[in-house]
Structure formats: structure tokens, C-alpha cells
Coordinates of C-alpha atoms and ligand atoms in Angstrom, one line a residue:
X1 CA 27.0 42.4 -79.4
X2 CA 23.6 42.6 -79.0
X3 CA 21.3 40.0 -79.2
X4 CA 17.6 39.6 -79.0
X5 CA 15.7 39.9 -75.6
X6 CA 14.8 36.2 -74.3
X7 CA 11.7 34.7 -74.7
X8 CA 10.4 32.8 -71.5
X9 CA 7.3 30.9 -70.3
X10 CA 5.8 31.5 -67.3
X11 CA 4.0 28.1 -66.1
X12 CA 1.7 29.2 -63.1
X13 CA 0.5 25.6 -61.3
X14 CA -0.8 27.3 -57.7
X15 CA 0.3 28.2 -54.8
X16 CA 0.4 31.2 -52.7
X17 CA 1.6 33.7 -54.8
X18 CA -0.7 33.6 -57.4
X19 CA -3.5 34.0 -54.5
X20 CA -5.2 37.4 -53.3
X21 CA -8.1 37.8 -50.8
X22 CA -11.6 37.3 -51.2
X23 CA -12.5 40.2 -49.6
X24 CA -15.8 38.6 -48.6
X25 CA -14.7 35.6 -47.0
X26 CA -11.3 36.6 -46.1
X27 CA -9.8 33.1 -47.8
X28 CA -7.0 33.4 -49.9
X29 CA -8.3 32.2 -53.6
X30 CA -6.5 31.9 -57.2
X31 CA -6.2 34.7 -59.3
X32 CA -6.4 34.8 -63.2
X33 CA -2.9 34.6 -64.0
X34 CA -3.4 36.1 -67.5
X35 CA -3.6 39.3 -65.7
X36 CA -0.5 38.6 -64.0
X37 CA 1.4 42.0 -65.5
X38 CA -1.9 44.0 -64.1
X39 CA -0.5 42.7 -60.7
X40 CA 3.1 43.4 -61.4
X41 CA 3.5 46.1 -63.5
X42 CA 7.1 45.8 -63.3
X43 CA 7.1 42.9 -65.3
X44 CA 6.9 45.5 -68.3
X45 CA 10.1 46.7 -67.4
X46 CA 12.0 43.7 -67.7
X47 CA 14.0 43.3 -70.6
X48 CA 12.7 39.8 -72.1
X49 CA 8.9 38.5 -73.7
X50 CA 7.5 36.7 -71.3
X51 CA 4.1 34.6 -72.2
X52 CA 2.1 32.9 -69.5
X53 CA 0.3 29.3 -69.2
X54 CA -1.7 28.6 -66.5
X55 CA -3.0 25.7 -65.1
X56 CA -6.8 24.9 -65.5
X57 CA -7.6 24.4 -61.8
X58 CA -4.5 25.7 -59.6
X59 CA -3.5 23.8 -56.7
X60 CA -2.4 24.0 -53.3
X61 CA 0.8 22.1 -53.5
X62 CA -0.1 19.7 -51.3
X63 CA -2.4 18.4 -53.9
X64 CA 0.7 18.0 -56.3
X65 CA 1.2 14.5 -57.8
X66 CA 3.2 13.0 -60.6
X67 CA 0.4 13.2 -62.7
X68 CA 1.1 16.8 -62.5
X69 CA 4.7 16.4 -62.9
X70 CA 4.2 15.0 -65.8
X71 CA 1.6 17.6 -67.0
X72 CA 4.6 20.7 -66.1
X73 CA 6.9 18.1 -68.3
X74 CA 4.7 17.7 -71.3
X75 CA 3.9 21.9 -71.2
X76 CA 8.0 22.1 -71.5
X77 CA 8.6 19.7 -73.7
X78 CA 6.0 21.0 -76.2
X79 CA 7.3 24.2 -76.2
X80 CA 10.7 23.9 -75.8
X81 CA 11.6 24.7 -79.1
X82 CA 9.8 27.9 -78.6
X83 CA 11.4 29.4 -75.0
X84 CA 14.4 30.4 -74.0
X85 CA 13.8 29.6 -71.2
X86 CA 11.2 28.6 -68.3
X87 CA 10.2 29.7 -65.0
X88 CA 7.5 27.6 -62.9
X89 CA 5.5 29.0 -60.0
X90 CA 4.4 26.3 -57.5
X91 CA 3.8 26.2 -53.5
X92 CA 6.2 25.7 -51.6
X93 CA 4.9 23.2 -49.6
X94 CA 6.2 20.2 -51.9
X95 CA 8.3 22.6 -54.5
X96 CA 11.8 20.7 -53.5
X97 CA 9.6 17.4 -54.5
X98 CA 8.2 18.5 -57.7
X99 CA 11.4 20.8 -59.2
X100 CA 13.8 17.6 -58.4
X101 CA 11.6 15.2 -59.4
X102 CA 11.6 17.7 -62.9
X103 CA 15.4 17.5 -62.5
X104 CA 15.0 13.9 -63.2
X105 CA 12.7 14.0 -65.7
X106 CA 14.1 16.4 -68.1
X107 CA 17.0 14.8 -69.1
X108 CA 20.0 16.5 -71.8
X109 CA 18.5 19.7 -70.7
X110 CA 20.3 23.0 -72.0
X111 CA 17.8 25.7 -71.0
X112 CA 16.7 27.2 -67.5
X113 CA 13.9 25.9 -66.1
X114 CA 13.6 27.8 -62.8
X115 CA 11.1 27.1 -59.8
X116 CA 9.9 29.9 -57.4
X117 CA 7.3 30.9 -55.4
X118 CA 6.4 33.2 -52.3
X119 CA 5.6 32.9 -48.7
X120 CA 2.8 35.8 -49.2
X121 CA 0.6 36.4 -51.9
X122 CA 1.1 39.1 -54.7
X123 CA -1.3 41.7 -53.7
X124 CA -0.2 41.9 -50.1
X125 CA 2.0 44.8 -49.4
X126 CA 5.1 42.8 -47.7
X127 CA 4.7 40.1 -50.2
X128 CA 7.9 38.4 -51.3
X129 CA 6.4 37.6 -54.6
X130 CA 7.4 40.4 -56.6
X131 CA 11.5 40.1 -55.7
X132 CA 11.3 36.3 -56.2
X133 CA 9.2 36.6 -59.7
X134 CA 11.5 39.1 -61.3
X135 CA 14.6 37.9 -60.2
X136 CA 13.6 34.2 -61.6
X137 CA 12.7 35.8 -64.8
X138 CA 15.9 37.5 -65.1
X139 CA 17.8 34.4 -63.9
X140 CA 16.0 32.2 -66.9
X141 CA 16.9 35.2 -69.2
X142 CA 20.7 35.5 -68.6
X143 CA 22.9 34.8 -71.1
X144 CA 26.6 34.7 -71.9
X145 CA 27.8 35.0 -75.5
X146 CA 24.0 34.3 -76.1
X147 CA 24.4 31.3 -74.5
X148 CA 21.7 30.3 -71.5
X149 CA 23.8 31.1 -68.1
X150 CA 21.5 28.5 -66.0
X151 CA 20.9 25.1 -68.1
X152 CA 19.0 22.7 -65.2
X153 CA 16.2 22.7 -63.2
X154 CA 17.1 25.5 -60.4
X155 CA 14.8 27.2 -57.5
X156 CA 15.1 30.6 -57.3
X157 CA 14.0 32.3 -53.3
X158 CA 14.9 35.3 -51.4
X159 CA 17.8 36.6 -53.2
X160 CA 19.3 32.8 -54.0
X161 CA 19.2 30.6 -56.3
X162 CA 19.8 26.9 -55.6
X163 CA 20.2 23.9 -57.8
X164 CA 16.3 22.2 -57.3
X165 CA 17.5 18.3 -56.6
X166 CA 19.4 19.8 -53.7
X167 CA 16.9 22.2 -51.6
X168 CA 14.8 21.6 -48.6
X169 CA 12.1 23.6 -47.4
X170 CA 13.0 24.7 -44.2
X171 CA 10.8 27.2 -43.1
X172 CA 7.0 27.6 -43.2
X173 CA 7.5 31.3 -42.0
X174 CA 10.8 33.3 -43.0
X175 CA 11.2 34.5 -46.4
X176 CA 14.1 32.4 -46.8
X177 CA 12.3 29.3 -47.0
X178 CA 14.6 27.2 -48.5
X179 CA 18.4 26.1 -48.1
X180 CA 20.2 23.3 -50.2
X181 CA 22.6 22.4 -47.2
X182 CA 25.0 20.3 -48.9
X183 CA 25.5 22.2 -52.1
X184 CA 26.7 25.9 -52.7
X185 CA 24.1 28.6 -54.1
X186 CA 23.8 28.5 -57.7
X187 CA 23.8 32.3 -57.9
X188 CA 23.2 35.1 -55.5
X189 CA 21.1 38.5 -56.0
X190 CA 22.0 41.8 -54.5
X191 CA 23.2 44.8 -56.0
X192 CA 24.6 42.4 -59.1
X193 CA 23.0 39.2 -60.0
X194 CA 26.0 36.8 -59.4
X195 CA 26.5 33.4 -60.6
X196 CA 28.8 30.9 -58.9
X197 CA 29.3 29.9 -62.6
X198 CA 32.0 27.2 -61.7
X199 CA 29.3 24.9 -60.2
X200 CA 26.8 25.6 -62.9
X201 CA 25.4 22.2 -64.7
X202 CA 26.7 21.6 -68.0
X203 CA 26.4 18.7 -70.3
X204 CA 28.8 16.5 -70.6
X205 CA 31.1 16.0 -73.6
X206 CA 29.3 13.3 -74.6
X207 CA 25.8 14.2 -73.7
X208 CA 26.1 17.6 -76.1
X209 CA 24.7 16.2 -79.3
X210 CA 21.9 14.8 -77.4
X211 CA 18.1 16.4 -77.8
X212 CA 15.8 16.7 -74.9
X213 CA 14.6 13.3 -73.6
X214 CA 11.3 13.4 -71.2
X215 CA 11.2 10.8 -69.0
X216 CA 7.3 10.7 -68.2
X217 CA 7.6 7.2 -66.5
X218 CA 8.0 7.9 -62.5
X219 CA 7.4 4.6 -60.4
X220 CA 4.2 5.1 -58.0
X221 CA 5.6 2.1 -55.8
X222 CA 7.5 3.9 -53.1
X223 CA 7.4 5.0 -49.7
X224 CA 9.4 7.1 -47.0
X225 CA 10.1 5.0 -44.2
X226 CA 11.7 7.4 -41.3
X227 CA 12.4 5.6 -38.3
X228 CA 12.5 6.7 -34.7
X229 CA 13.8 5.3 -31.1
X230 CA 11.0 2.4 -30.5
X231 CA 10.0 1.6 -34.0
X232 CA 8.6 -1.8 -33.9
X233 CA 9.0 -4.8 -35.9
X234 CA 5.7 -5.2 -36.8
X235 CA 5.8 -1.6 -37.9
X236 CA 9.1 -2.3 -40.2
X237 CA 7.9 -5.2 -41.7
X238 CA 4.2 -3.6 -42.6
X239 CA 5.6 -1.2 -44.5
X240 CA 8.2 -3.1 -46.1
X241 CA 5.1 -5.9 -47.3
X242 CA 3.0 -3.0 -48.8
X243 CA 1.6 -4.8 -52.0
X244 CA 3.5 -4.0 -55.0
X245 CA 6.2 -1.8 -53.2
X246 CA 10.0 -1.7 -55.1
X247 CA 11.9 1.1 -53.9
X248 CA 12.1 2.7 -50.1
X249 CA 13.8 5.8 -48.6
X250 CA 15.0 5.1 -45.9
X251 CA 15.5 7.9 -43.2
X252 CA 18.3 6.8 -40.7
X253 CA 20.0 8.7 -38.3
X254 CA 23.2 10.6 -38.1
X255 CA 25.7 9.8 -40.6
X256 CA 23.2 6.6 -41.8
X257 CA 23.0 4.4 -38.7
X258 CA 20.1 2.5 -37.9
X259 CA 19.2 -0.2 -34.9
X260 CA 21.2 -3.2 -34.7
X261 CA 18.6 -5.3 -33.5
X262 CA 18.7 -8.4 -35.8
X263 CA 15.1 -8.1 -36.5
X264 CA 15.6 -5.2 -38.1
X265 CA 18.5 -6.3 -40.5
X266 CA 16.3 -9.5 -40.9
X267 CA 13.0 -7.2 -42.5
X268 CA 15.6 -5.4 -44.8
X269 CA 17.4 -8.3 -45.8
X270 CA 13.9 -10.2 -46.5
X271 CA 12.8 -7.0 -48.4
X272 CA 15.9 -6.9 -50.8
X273 CA 15.9 -10.3 -51.3
X274 CA 12.2 -9.8 -52.7
X275 CA 13.3 -6.9 -55.1
X276 CA 12.7 -3.6 -53.6
X277 CA 15.4 -1.4 -53.9
X278 CA 16.1 0.3 -50.0
X279 CA 17.9 3.7 -49.9
X280 CA 20.0 5.2 -46.8
X281 CA 19.3 9.1 -46.0
X282 CA 20.0 10.7 -43.1
X283 CA 17.3 12.5 -41.1
X284 CA 19.9 15.3 -40.9
X285 CA 19.8 18.6 -42.5
X286 CA 23.1 18.5 -43.9
X287 CA 25.7 15.8 -43.8
X288 CA 26.4 12.6 -45.7
X289 CA 25.7 8.9 -45.0
X290 CA 28.6 7.0 -44.7
X291 CA 27.7 2.9 -44.4
X292 CA 30.3 1.3 -42.4
X293 CA 31.5 3.9 -40.1
X294 CA 29.8 2.6 -37.5
X295 CA 28.5 -0.4 -36.6
X296 CA 24.9 0.4 -36.6
X297 CA 25.3 1.0 -40.4
X298 CA 27.6 -1.8 -41.6
X299 CA 25.0 -4.2 -41.4
X300 CA 23.0 -2.6 -43.8
X301 CA 25.7 -2.0 -46.0
X302 CA 26.3 -5.7 -46.2
X303 CA 22.8 -6.9 -47.1
X304 CA 22.7 -4.2 -49.7
X305 CA 21.6 -1.2 -48.6
X306 CA 22.2 1.8 -50.9
X307 CA 23.6 4.7 -49.8
X308 CA 22.2 8.0 -50.4
X309 CA 25.0 10.0 -49.5
X310 CA 24.3 13.3 -49.3
X311 CA 21.3 13.4 -51.2
X312 CA 18.1 15.0 -49.9
X313 CA 15.3 13.0 -49.1
X314 CA 12.8 14.7 -52.0
X315 CA 15.6 13.9 -54.4
X316 CA 15.9 10.5 -53.4
X317 CA 12.3 9.8 -53.7
X318 CA 12.5 11.2 -57.1
X319 CA 16.0 9.1 -58.0
X320 CA 13.9 6.3 -57.0
X321 CA 10.7 6.9 -59.1
X322 CA 12.8 7.7 -61.8
X323 CA 15.3 4.7 -61.9
X324 CA 12.8 1.7 -60.8
X325 CA 11.0 2.0 -64.3
X326 CA 14.5 1.4 -65.8
X327 CA 14.5 -2.4 -64.7
X328 CA 18.0 -2.5 -63.8
X329 CA 19.5 -5.2 -61.9
X330 CA 20.3 -5.1 -58.2
X331 CA 24.4 -4.0 -58.6
X332 CA 23.0 -2.2 -61.9
X333 CA 20.7 -0.2 -59.6
X334 CA 23.1 0.6 -57.0
X335 CA 25.9 1.8 -59.3
X336 CA 23.4 4.3 -61.0
X337 CA 21.7 5.7 -57.5
X338 CA 24.9 5.9 -56.2
X339 CA 26.6 8.3 -58.6
X340 CA 25.5 11.8 -59.4
X341 CA 22.8 12.0 -62.9
X342 CA 21.4 15.3 -62.2
X343 CA 24.5 17.2 -59.7
X344 CA 21.9 15.6 -57.0
X345 CA 24.9 13.9 -54.6
X346 CA 28.6 15.1 -54.5
X347 CA 31.3 13.3 -56.2
X348 CA 33.4 11.7 -53.7
Ligands
LIG401 N1 0.0 26.0 -49.1 C1 1.0 26.6 -50.1 C2 1.4 25.6 -51.1 O1 2.4 24.9 -51.3 C3 1.9 27.5 -49.6 C4 2.6 28.6 -50.4 O2 2.7 28.4 -51.5 O3 3.9 28.8 -50.0 O4 0.7 25.6 -51.9

């Protein structure tokens, strides 16, 4: 059965992928993305209609902010009915943060939102941009029985499609710049584009009739506190006393372990009593927090530190920002955080 080709919107926010070398200064600068088809003539060959929209001022993703996440979300919301899918181009440096945030902001999503970028600019002879962009477009236009294959926020990079809120950037040099250490790939691109059908996200039965809801409110009052041997009470107290602070991603060791010194638990306990939500996330690249496995984490469990389980730091930060504006009680907040909302942590 034939169906009309997909119509996709390509959203360019900035990053290496859309840069060319200025031959006078030798520095990389953004090119006019409206001319993308001249830069990548292969785009004429893809079996779908691609339209583009670009940030007026493309950015290096180091300058990404929650306001700009809202800009991306607005673009998607206002054109949601007009397109079958969206490909978002951002710099790789903070792509996992942005894509994780969008996965929470776009509730009841039923269309593909595929993030990609590249390590080398599009004009470079050895660029990875063409493959990343063309396959991301193919992923976003993939359908089965007239229904989008991917119905979530995903990230495509170097032959692999990942669940976006499971990813982290692991290399500043390799073409294989991302990994999702605690979750399998959603698809792999080889001679065929092979989807891992059983893990593609689908709305639950009771969510099926719901329309897209875009959650623009993302709390700013959050911080990441990474533990290191020798961290002092003064440092921990100062961070936890930031005026207006509401949420902390606490990066701990191994299976969620932290110093057992009484001052440490007291600092955390005082903050929790003051209404601050603290989430325990491991510094390890893979594996899960298991509070209570060691004595070095049992105390945190007792005082009400939330387990981030196998969530990434990027996703934990996004989830905190997303959940805080709901004003849940301490118990409700913990329950919502510790269960998967967008596939960002594993069911145990
Ligand atoms: N610094 C760039 C950015 O993240 C790197 C990249 O695009 O890969 O915007």
C-alpha cells in the first residue's frame, strides 16, 4: 500500500554541523541553513519532504539555556499538526541535556523528534554530518502501516539511534560521540536500518487519546553537586544554602555511596527538611544507584535522599527541572522521580 511521503521539519539551532570555515579568519562560522540542500545535494534524494527553520542566531551548544529549550518546544508545538516528524540539529556538547529536557517537556508525544549533529562541519571532506543528517531524516520518516516507527525523543549519531534521555556524550574526538550505557540502541544503521521494535516507546493504553502537552515550566533552581574525596563541610553547606535552591543532583560514587561522616548526612538532612529535593546519581558511566547496598548509602536512604537508580546526570537534571514546578509533597515527588516517566530509567 503506498502512502504519501513524510513531511519533516529540520530545526537548526547551531553547532558544528552547520558551520563552514571562513577562509579569511580560518574560524568556523554558521552558514545560512536555508541553503542546506545546496550543501548536501543528497537531500534531494530522500523520500520525504524536508522544510527547514533556523534559530535567528545559531549558537554553540555551550550557550544552550532552558529559554532556548522552550524555543525548540514552541517550534514543535506550533507546527506539530503540519509535520510527521522533527529533526533537531544542535551542537553535540550539550545535546544530551537538551534532548533529555525536550523528552520531559513534550508529553504524550506521538511523532519522532530526532536530535543529531556532527563532530566535523558539513563542508569538511571527512565530515560525519552527511550520514548523521540523512539517516536522522530517514529515521524520522520511517513508518509502519502508516504509523511513525519512532514516537519519542531520540538521538541519532554514528550509525546508532538512542533513547535521548539515556544518552551521554562520551568523546570529544571520536565520531562515535554518544553512548546510552544503561539502555540498548533503538535502532542501528548498516546496510539496513534495523529497529529494535520491542523497546520503542509507545503511549500507555490510558494515554492514547491524549493530545500533545508541552510543559514550558522548567525550574531554574537546581544544581549538580559532584562528590570527590576530600570535599569539605563548608563546600557542601555552601552549595546546599544557595538562596532559592529547590533541587540537587548529587553525583555519588559507585552504587550511590558517599562519605559516612556525620556532618555530611546532617548537611543533606537539613536541606531535605528545608524542602530541597536531593537525587542520588552515580558518577559511574554505567550501572545503577542502590541505596542501602552499602553502609555508605544507607544513611542517605533513611533521611529521604531520592534514588536516581540508573538515570544519567543529564536526564536527572531535566527531570528535576520538570517535576519541581508541580509542587508535589516530599513523598509524591520521590514516587514520581523513582518511576520512569519517559523511559529515562529502568523498571525493576
Ligand atoms: N562546540 C560545538 C557545540 O556543541 C561542538 C559540536 O557541535 O559538536 O556547539
